[in-house]
Amino acid sequence: MDRGHRGITIRGNSAQIAFTYQGVRCRESIPMPLTKAAQKELVLKRQAILYEIKTGSFDYCKHFPHSKKAKEFRKTRPDQYTIGEALKYWLQRNQTKCQPSTLRDYSSAIYYHLIPVFGELAISELTAIKIKEFLADLSCSNKRKSNILIPLRRVFDELYHDEIIDKNPLERVKNLPANTREPAPFNADEISRILQELKEQERNLIQFAFYSGLRTSELIALRWQDVDFEKNCFYVRSAKVRGHLKCTKTKSGKRDVTLQPQAKEALLNQQALTGKHNEIVFHDSRTNQPWKDDQAIRKIVWTPALKRADIKYRNPYQTRHTFASMLLSRGENPMWVAQQMGHKDWSMIIKVYGRWIPQSK
């Protein structure tokens, strides 16, 4: 065979075959004996490849199963690329883009829920009805179900916008309505009874929670440098989730909050205990180190205090509801309350706390 045959180059005991696929110039090496029969077979192979590319039936993996390009081009074949592969690749690409706690949630959704059910399916095999059946079988809240679908939605959004698939089955699957719980704020007597069951750091922590409206994750990330006694306010800039500091839940979560008298009192008492460290405000009194996460507060401080005070259990988030309802009940402007709470507008305040807003006469 002529060594200068178009698209084929002989190199020792192998040949390099060249062709263009999806606008990319490809070169693949094939071991072959230096016989006329082998060379003739190589010419026929290239002709077959060109024909398959022209007719849209070319399968890169079939011709070159060990090629790096084959693995890349496989991602453009929804009939071959599996959902499991796509999810793993998506998670890998987002390692540096997401907070550790978010990555942990995505990993849980992918490896414990999505891959066991959909992992072996080709991208093109997923349908809206399969997703709806999957959701129906999950034994968790509607909010959790919606969160589990997030990685799958992101993968299929990318595939659709990259024109790898013609339609996105996730677009026909709406998130289920969240089962929102009614606020159950504590009254003044209950707050007093709870605080009476706590001492020093734990008391300061819970008292500040009641009169600041912070999420627990924001509470344990508060630093002394974020407190300004002269201006009678403090600044919410970060949150601590599963042991990792991160930005606040939303952009509006970064906010300046006015110090209520009871919150200021708690901080002044706490300053004598941790102020010298000039770092995190609230510490676990057992170790005198900052709290690692909000779950520890619930188990070690909150639940035992409610039991001792003989008060029906509500989760620690109700301290935030208590703060909002307290401000609204005394006639504070709902827009100002929304800013203090870290909401982007006051629609959430009206929706969740409307019954605590005094009616105009």
Tab-separated table of C-alpha atoms in Angstrom:
chain	number	residue	atom	x	y	z
A	1	MET	CA	0.000	0.000	0.000
A	2	ASP	CA	1.183	3.530	-0.733
A	3	ARG	CA	2.487	4.986	2.504
A	4	GLY	CA	1.096	8.331	1.428
A	5	HIS	CA	-2.502	7.058	1.177
A	6	ARG	CA	-4.854	9.833	2.217
A	7	GLY	CA	-5.879	9.633	5.876
A	8	ILE	CA	-3.536	6.727	6.679
A	9	THR	CA	0.036	6.910	7.901
A	10	ILE	CA	2.208	3.819	8.437
A	11	ARG	CA	4.497	4.007	11.480
A	12	GLY	CA	6.562	0.871	12.086
A	13	ASN	CA	4.242	-1.937	13.143
A	14	SER	CA	1.219	0.328	13.460
A	15	ALA	CA	-0.837	2.683	11.352
A	16	GLN	CA	-2.463	5.998	12.190
A	17	ILE	CA	-5.867	6.572	10.716
A	18	ALA	CA	-7.209	10.147	10.481
A	19	PHE	CA	-10.754	11.455	10.067
A	20	THR	CA	-12.982	14.354	11.141
A	21	TYR	CA	-15.836	13.708	13.571
A	22	GLN	CA	-18.171	16.393	14.950
A	23	GLY	CA	-15.799	19.054	13.642
A	24	VAL	CA	-12.813	17.564	15.470
A	25	ARG	CA	-9.784	16.187	13.644
A	26	CYS	CA	-9.165	12.702	15.084
A	27	ARG	CA	-6.125	10.444	14.768
A	28	GLU	CA	-6.140	6.892	16.096
A	29	SER	CA	-3.291	4.387	16.068
A	30	ILE	CA	-3.941	0.748	15.191
A	31	PRO	CA	-1.367	-2.083	15.614
A	32	MET	CA	-1.079	-4.029	12.357
A	33	PRO	CA	1.250	-6.453	10.602
A	34	LEU	CA	3.007	-5.176	7.485
A	35	THR	CA	1.008	-7.315	5.106
A	36	LYS	CA	-0.968	-6.290	2.049
A	37	ALA	CA	-4.098	-7.925	3.447
A	38	ALA	CA	-3.854	-5.908	6.700
A	39	GLN	CA	-3.249	-2.699	4.795
A	40	LYS	CA	-6.234	-3.360	2.550
A	41	GLU	CA	-8.366	-4.006	5.653
A	42	LEU	CA	-7.220	-0.676	7.079
A	43	VAL	CA	-8.355	1.186	3.945
A	44	LEU	CA	-11.760	-0.497	4.173
A	45	LYS	CA	-11.994	0.368	7.881
A	46	ARG	CA	-11.430	4.065	7.182
A	47	GLN	CA	-13.983	3.995	4.390
A	48	ALA	CA	-16.488	2.386	6.764
A	49	ILE	CA	-15.795	5.053	9.383
A	50	LEU	CA	-16.318	7.871	6.880
A	51	TYR	CA	-19.566	6.281	5.714
A	52	GLU	CA	-20.864	5.867	9.277
A	53	ILE	CA	-19.967	9.472	10.108
A	54	LYS	CA	-21.849	10.629	7.000
A	55	THR	CA	-24.938	8.576	7.842
A	56	GLY	CA	-24.868	9.437	11.560
A	57	SER	CA	-24.308	5.867	12.739
A	58	PHE	CA	-20.648	6.183	13.786
A	59	ASP	CA	-19.848	4.659	17.165
A	60	TYR	CA	-16.432	5.831	18.322
A	61	CYS	CA	-16.283	3.356	21.196
A	62	LYS	CA	-17.017	0.431	18.904
A	63	HIS	CA	-14.106	1.217	16.587
A	64	PHE	CA	-11.665	2.523	19.215
A	65	PRO	CA	-12.791	1.278	22.662
A	66	HIS	CA	-9.579	2.302	24.457
A	67	SER	CA	-9.299	5.767	22.973
A	68	LYS	CA	-9.437	8.851	25.209
A	69	LYS	CA	-11.409	10.633	22.519
A	70	ALA	CA	-13.924	7.784	22.528
A	71	LYS	CA	-14.727	8.506	26.180
A	72	GLU	CA	-15.196	12.199	25.423
A	73	PHE	CA	-17.358	11.660	22.349
A	74	ARG	CA	-19.442	9.121	24.258
A	75	LYS	CA	-20.769	12.031	26.291
A	76	THR	CA	-22.407	13.339	23.130
A	77	ARG	CA	-24.274	10.088	22.531
A	78	PRO	CA	-27.414	10.087	24.707
A	79	ASP	CA	-28.157	6.545	23.548
A	80	GLN	CA	-24.857	5.322	25.047
A	81	TYR	CA	-23.860	7.753	27.797
A	82	THR	CA	-25.406	6.612	31.071
A	83	ILE	CA	-27.078	8.774	33.679
A	84	GLY	CA	-24.664	7.427	36.291
A	85	GLU	CA	-21.664	8.561	34.248
A	86	ALA	CA	-23.207	11.967	33.636
A	87	LEU	CA	-23.987	12.518	37.344
A	88	LYS	CA	-20.478	11.533	38.458
A	89	TYR	CA	-18.887	13.765	35.828
A	90	TRP	CA	-21.139	16.691	36.813
A	91	LEU	CA	-20.274	16.261	40.507
A	92	GLN	CA	-16.551	16.115	39.698
A	93	ARG	CA	-16.728	19.350	37.700
A	94	ASN	CA	-18.495	21.162	40.535
A	95	GLN	CA	-16.097	20.196	43.330
A	96	THR	CA	-14.543	23.676	43.480
A	97	LYS	CA	-17.755	25.600	42.783
A	98	CYS	CA	-19.886	24.480	45.727
A	99	GLN	CA	-19.670	24.767	49.486
A	100	PRO	CA	-18.643	21.550	51.323
A	101	SER	CA	-22.114	21.157	52.843
A	102	THR	CA	-23.740	21.535	49.408
A	103	LEU	CA	-21.373	18.967	47.887
A	104	ARG	CA	-22.228	16.564	50.684
A	105	ASP	CA	-25.944	16.939	49.929
A	106	TYR	CA	-25.372	16.464	46.193
A	107	SER	CA	-23.204	13.379	46.802
A	108	SER	CA	-25.866	11.875	49.041
A	109	ALA	CA	-28.575	12.479	46.440
A	110	ILE	CA	-26.446	11.057	43.626
A	111	TYR	CA	-24.972	7.959	45.275
A	112	TYR	CA	-27.813	6.962	47.615
A	113	HIS	CA	-30.848	7.823	45.501
A	114	LEU	CA	-30.257	8.679	41.834
A	115	ILE	CA	-27.556	6.230	40.722
A	116	PRO	CA	-29.152	3.135	42.340
A	117	VAL	CA	-32.345	3.795	40.352
A	118	PHE	CA	-31.226	5.556	37.165
A	119	GLY	CA	-27.477	4.895	36.986
A	120	GLU	CA	-27.541	2.180	34.298
A	121	LEU	CA	-30.066	3.952	32.081
A	122	ALA	CA	-28.855	5.749	28.969
A	123	ILE	CA	-29.585	9.458	28.920
A	124	SER	CA	-32.141	8.955	26.151
A	125	GLU	CA	-34.039	6.349	28.203
A	126	LEU	CA	-35.113	8.678	31.004
A	127	THR	CA	-38.762	9.742	30.875
A	128	ALA	CA	-40.957	11.997	32.965
A	129	ILE	CA	-43.074	9.053	34.117
A	130	LYS	CA	-39.980	7.207	35.412
A	131	ILE	CA	-39.015	10.242	37.462
A	132	LYS	CA	-42.543	10.639	38.874
A	133	GLU	CA	-42.635	6.954	39.842
A	134	PHE	CA	-39.259	7.381	41.545
A	135	LEU	CA	-40.558	10.360	43.561
A	136	ALA	CA	-43.679	8.455	44.561
A	137	ASP	CA	-41.553	5.648	46.014
A	138	LEU	CA	-39.348	7.960	48.107
A	139	SER	CA	-40.257	8.037	51.791
A	140	CYS	CA	-39.182	11.573	52.671
A	141	SER	CA	-40.594	15.107	52.682
A	142	ASN	CA	-41.501	16.910	49.480
A	143	LYS	CA	-38.695	19.388	50.091
A	144	ARG	CA	-36.172	16.551	50.349
A	145	LYS	CA	-37.535	14.995	47.162
A	146	SER	CA	-37.041	18.276	45.313
A	147	ASN	CA	-33.494	18.552	46.659
A	148	ILE	CA	-32.667	15.006	45.532
A	149	LEU	CA	-33.660	15.947	41.976
A	150	ILE	CA	-31.364	18.995	41.854
A	151	PRO	CA	-28.261	17.186	40.451
A	152	LEU	CA	-30.398	15.351	37.880
A	153	ARG	CA	-32.042	18.610	36.812
A	154	ARG	CA	-28.660	20.334	36.441
A	155	VAL	CA	-27.247	17.474	34.338
A	156	PHE	CA	-30.198	17.405	31.949
A	157	ASP	CA	-30.311	21.207	31.703
A	158	GLU	CA	-26.682	21.160	30.532
A	159	LEU	CA	-27.328	18.316	28.078
A	160	TYR	CA	-30.294	20.191	26.621
A	161	HIS	CA	-28.516	23.534	26.282
A	162	ASP	CA	-25.484	21.786	24.757
A	163	GLU	CA	-27.908	20.322	22.177
A	164	ILE	CA	-27.004	16.741	23.097
A	165	ILE	CA	-30.667	15.968	23.791
A	166	ASP	CA	-33.679	17.420	21.962
A	167	LYS	CA	-35.997	17.488	24.957
A	168	ASN	CA	-35.577	17.523	28.707
A	169	PRO	CA	-37.896	15.138	30.621
A	170	LEU	CA	-37.259	17.058	33.863
A	171	GLU	CA	-39.114	20.059	32.431
A	172	ARG	CA	-42.316	18.027	32.735
A	173	VAL	CA	-41.679	17.173	36.379
A	174	LYS	CA	-42.580	19.994	38.765
A	175	ASN	CA	-41.195	20.244	42.270
A	176	LEU	CA	-43.714	19.011	44.804
A	177	PRO	CA	-45.232	21.631	47.134
A	178	ALA	CA	-43.234	21.933	50.336
A	179	ASN	CA	-44.991	20.964	53.540
A	180	THR	CA	-44.416	24.207	55.426
A	181	ARG	CA	-44.877	24.175	59.167
A	182	GLU	CA	-46.825	26.892	60.885
A	183	PRO	CA	-44.667	29.112	63.131
A	184	ALA	CA	-45.038	28.232	66.794
A	185	PRO	CA	-43.325	31.112	68.611
A	186	PHE	CA	-42.685	31.052	72.337
A	187	ASN	CA	-44.443	33.528	74.618
A	188	ALA	CA	-42.698	35.688	77.222
A	189	ASP	CA	-43.439	33.229	80.052
A	190	GLU	CA	-41.997	30.277	78.102
A	191	ILE	CA	-38.868	32.230	77.198
A	192	SER	CA	-38.335	33.133	80.842
A	193	ARG	CA	-38.789	29.512	81.984
A	194	ILE	CA	-36.348	28.211	79.350
A	195	LEU	CA	-33.665	30.777	80.266
A	196	GLN	CA	-34.053	29.958	83.959
A	197	GLU	CA	-32.958	26.401	83.168
A	198	LEU	CA	-29.710	27.592	81.563
A	199	LYS	CA	-26.512	29.082	82.928
A	200	GLU	CA	-23.754	31.330	81.630
A	201	GLN	CA	-22.724	30.514	78.029
A	202	GLU	CA	-25.771	28.385	77.252
A	203	ARG	CA	-28.111	31.037	78.644
A	204	ASN	CA	-26.360	33.795	76.702
A	205	LEU	CA	-26.570	31.743	73.514
A	206	ILE	CA	-30.294	31.002	73.749
A	207	GLN	CA	-31.204	34.480	74.992
A	208	PHE	CA	-29.385	36.003	72.029
A	209	ALA	CA	-31.142	33.550	69.679
A	210	PHE	CA	-34.565	34.645	70.937
A	211	TYR	CA	-33.818	38.348	70.517
A	212	SER	CA	-31.681	38.407	67.366
A	213	GLY	CA	-33.613	36.254	64.890
A	214	LEU	CA	-30.484	34.513	63.640
A	215	ARG	CA	-30.519	31.066	62.098
A	216	THR	CA	-28.567	28.673	64.317
A	217	SER	CA	-25.893	28.309	61.621
A	218	GLU	CA	-25.444	32.105	61.652
A	219	LEU	CA	-25.479	32.190	65.434
A	220	ILE	CA	-22.478	29.872	65.840
A	221	ALA	CA	-20.505	31.740	63.154
A	222	LEU	CA	-20.897	35.187	64.780
A	223	ARG	CA	-17.531	36.814	65.564
A	224	TRP	CA	-16.739	39.562	68.039
A	225	GLN	CA	-15.520	41.732	65.183
A	226	ASP	CA	-19.075	41.538	63.809
A	227	VAL	CA	-20.460	43.206	66.952
A	228	ASP	CA	-20.580	46.993	67.221
A	229	PHE	CA	-21.826	48.094	70.636
A	230	GLU	CA	-21.335	51.794	69.812
A	231	LYS	CA	-23.674	51.611	66.830
A	232	ASN	CA	-25.927	49.189	68.705
A	233	CYS	CA	-25.881	46.570	65.962
A	234	PHE	CA	-24.128	43.459	64.723
A	235	TYR	CA	-23.323	42.207	61.238
A	236	VAL	CA	-24.300	38.835	59.813
A	237	ARG	CA	-21.671	37.807	57.257
A	238	SER	CA	-21.328	34.031	57.445
A	239	ALA	CA	-22.827	30.740	58.614
A	240	LYS	CA	-21.364	27.504	59.907
A	241	VAL	CA	-22.807	24.339	58.407
A	242	ARG	CA	-21.516	20.854	59.284
A	243	GLY	CA	-18.312	22.293	60.678
A	244	HIS	CA	-17.557	24.515	57.674
A	245	LEU	CA	-17.832	28.294	57.505
A	246	LYS	CA	-19.681	29.519	54.410
A	247	CYS	CA	-21.476	32.574	53.128
A	248	THR	CA	-24.989	33.262	54.351
A	249	LYS	CA	-27.861	31.280	52.849
A	250	THR	CA	-28.796	34.137	50.479
A	251	LYS	CA	-27.281	37.473	49.391
A	252	SER	CA	-29.884	39.276	51.459
A	253	GLY	CA	-28.722	37.139	54.390
A	254	LYS	CA	-25.728	39.457	54.712
A	255	ARG	CA	-27.248	42.147	56.862
A	256	ASP	CA	-26.911	44.608	59.711
A	257	VAL	CA	-29.168	43.791	62.659
A	258	THR	CA	-30.176	46.211	65.391
A	259	LEU	CA	-29.306	45.031	68.895
A	260	GLN	CA	-32.458	44.526	70.951
A	261	PRO	CA	-31.878	45.238	74.692
A	262	GLN	CA	-32.078	41.550	75.656
A	263	ALA	CA	-29.679	40.564	72.841
A	264	LYS	CA	-27.232	43.254	73.921
A	265	GLU	CA	-27.419	42.034	77.514
A	266	ALA	CA	-26.595	38.489	76.384
A	267	LEU	CA	-23.582	39.699	74.396
A	268	LEU	CA	-22.240	41.801	77.259
A	269	ASN	CA	-22.477	38.782	79.570
A	270	GLN	CA	-20.831	36.590	76.942
A	271	GLN	CA	-18.031	39.083	76.348
A	272	ALA	CA	-16.655	38.360	79.804
A	273	LEU	CA	-16.394	34.675	78.853
A	274	THR	CA	-15.078	34.653	75.268
A	275	GLY	CA	-14.381	38.286	74.408
A	276	LYS	CA	-10.668	37.920	75.208
A	277	HIS	CA	-10.323	35.418	72.344
A	278	ASN	CA	-11.594	38.091	69.906
A	279	GLU	CA	-12.924	35.410	67.580
A	280	ILE	CA	-16.152	33.388	67.676
A	281	VAL	CA	-18.701	34.721	70.180
A	282	PHE	CA	-20.447	31.565	71.369
A	283	HIS	CA	-18.527	28.521	72.644
A	284	ASP	CA	-19.420	25.051	73.842
A	285	SER	CA	-18.851	25.366	77.590
A	286	ARG	CA	-17.718	21.727	77.804
A	287	THR	CA	-14.642	22.431	75.654
A	288	ASN	CA	-14.588	26.246	75.625
A	289	GLN	CA	-14.225	25.942	71.857
A	290	PRO	CA	-16.600	27.272	69.178
A	291	TRP	CA	-19.599	25.069	68.445
A	292	LYS	CA	-18.915	22.654	65.584
A	293	ASP	CA	-22.493	22.563	64.310
A	294	ASP	CA	-26.072	23.406	65.222
A	295	GLN	CA	-27.066	19.795	65.918
A	296	ALA	CA	-24.888	19.749	69.020
A	297	ILE	CA	-26.759	22.776	70.396
A	298	ARG	CA	-30.104	21.095	69.826
A	299	LYS	CA	-29.061	17.875	71.584
A	300	ILE	CA	-26.946	19.270	74.420
A	301	VAL	CA	-28.541	22.620	75.263
A	302	TRP	CA	-31.947	23.122	73.688
A	303	THR	CA	-33.825	19.840	74.170
A	304	PRO	CA	-32.761	19.285	77.809
A	305	ALA	CA	-33.711	22.886	78.703
A	306	LEU	CA	-37.243	22.479	77.304
A	307	LYS	CA	-37.664	19.209	79.194
A	308	ARG	CA	-36.560	20.748	82.482
A	309	ALA	CA	-38.863	23.734	81.912
A	310	ASP	CA	-41.747	21.356	81.096
A	311	ILE	CA	-42.412	23.079	77.765
A	312	LYS	CA	-43.692	21.258	74.698
A	313	TYR	CA	-40.852	20.644	72.259
A	314	ARG	CA	-40.387	22.959	69.287
A	315	ASN	CA	-37.192	23.046	67.258
A	316	PRO	CA	-34.572	25.792	67.781
A	317	TYR	CA	-35.695	27.528	64.581
A	318	GLN	CA	-38.739	28.679	66.530
A	319	THR	CA	-36.497	31.224	68.278
A	320	ARG	CA	-36.314	32.950	64.871
A	321	HIS	CA	-40.090	32.823	64.523
A	322	THR	CA	-40.373	34.194	68.041
A	323	PHE	CA	-38.166	37.168	67.145
A	324	ALA	CA	-40.176	37.999	64.009
A	325	SER	CA	-43.581	37.684	65.679
A	326	MET	CA	-42.357	39.767	68.638
A	327	LEU	CA	-41.271	42.674	66.412
A	328	LEU	CA	-44.420	42.576	64.288
A	329	SER	CA	-46.747	42.342	67.301
A	330	ARG	CA	-45.360	45.565	68.704
A	331	GLY	CA	-46.009	47.333	65.400
A	332	GLU	CA	-42.600	47.397	63.700
A	333	ASN	CA	-42.579	48.029	59.947
A	334	PRO	CA	-42.773	44.660	58.102
A	335	MET	CA	-40.167	45.841	55.554
A	336	TRP	CA	-37.719	46.619	58.357
A	337	VAL	CA	-38.456	43.251	60.003
A	338	ALA	CA	-37.759	41.523	56.665
A	339	GLN	CA	-34.355	43.235	56.506
A	340	GLN	CA	-33.570	42.230	60.092
A	341	MET	CA	-34.459	38.625	59.256
A	342	GLY	CA	-32.409	38.547	56.058
A	343	HIS	CA	-35.306	38.259	53.575
A	344	LYS	CA	-34.896	39.946	50.176
A	345	ASP	CA	-38.380	41.478	50.433
A	346	TRP	CA	-41.323	41.482	52.805
A	347	SER	CA	-43.456	38.947	50.902
A	348	MET	CA	-42.174	36.129	53.125
A	349	ILE	CA	-43.001	38.185	56.217
A	350	ILE	CA	-46.596	38.670	55.043
A	351	LYS	CA	-46.945	35.019	54.029
A	352	VAL	CA	-45.487	33.456	57.178
A	353	TYR	CA	-46.136	36.024	59.904
A	354	GLY	CA	-49.195	37.890	58.614
A	355	ARG	CA	-51.338	37.053	61.634
A	356	TRP	CA	-48.910	38.895	63.945
A	357	ILE	CA	-49.165	42.153	62.006
A	358	PRO	CA	-51.630	44.490	63.782
A	359	GLN	CA	-54.595	45.377	61.605
A	360	SER	CA	-55.032	49.074	60.772
A	361	LYS	CA	-58.105	50.643	62.297
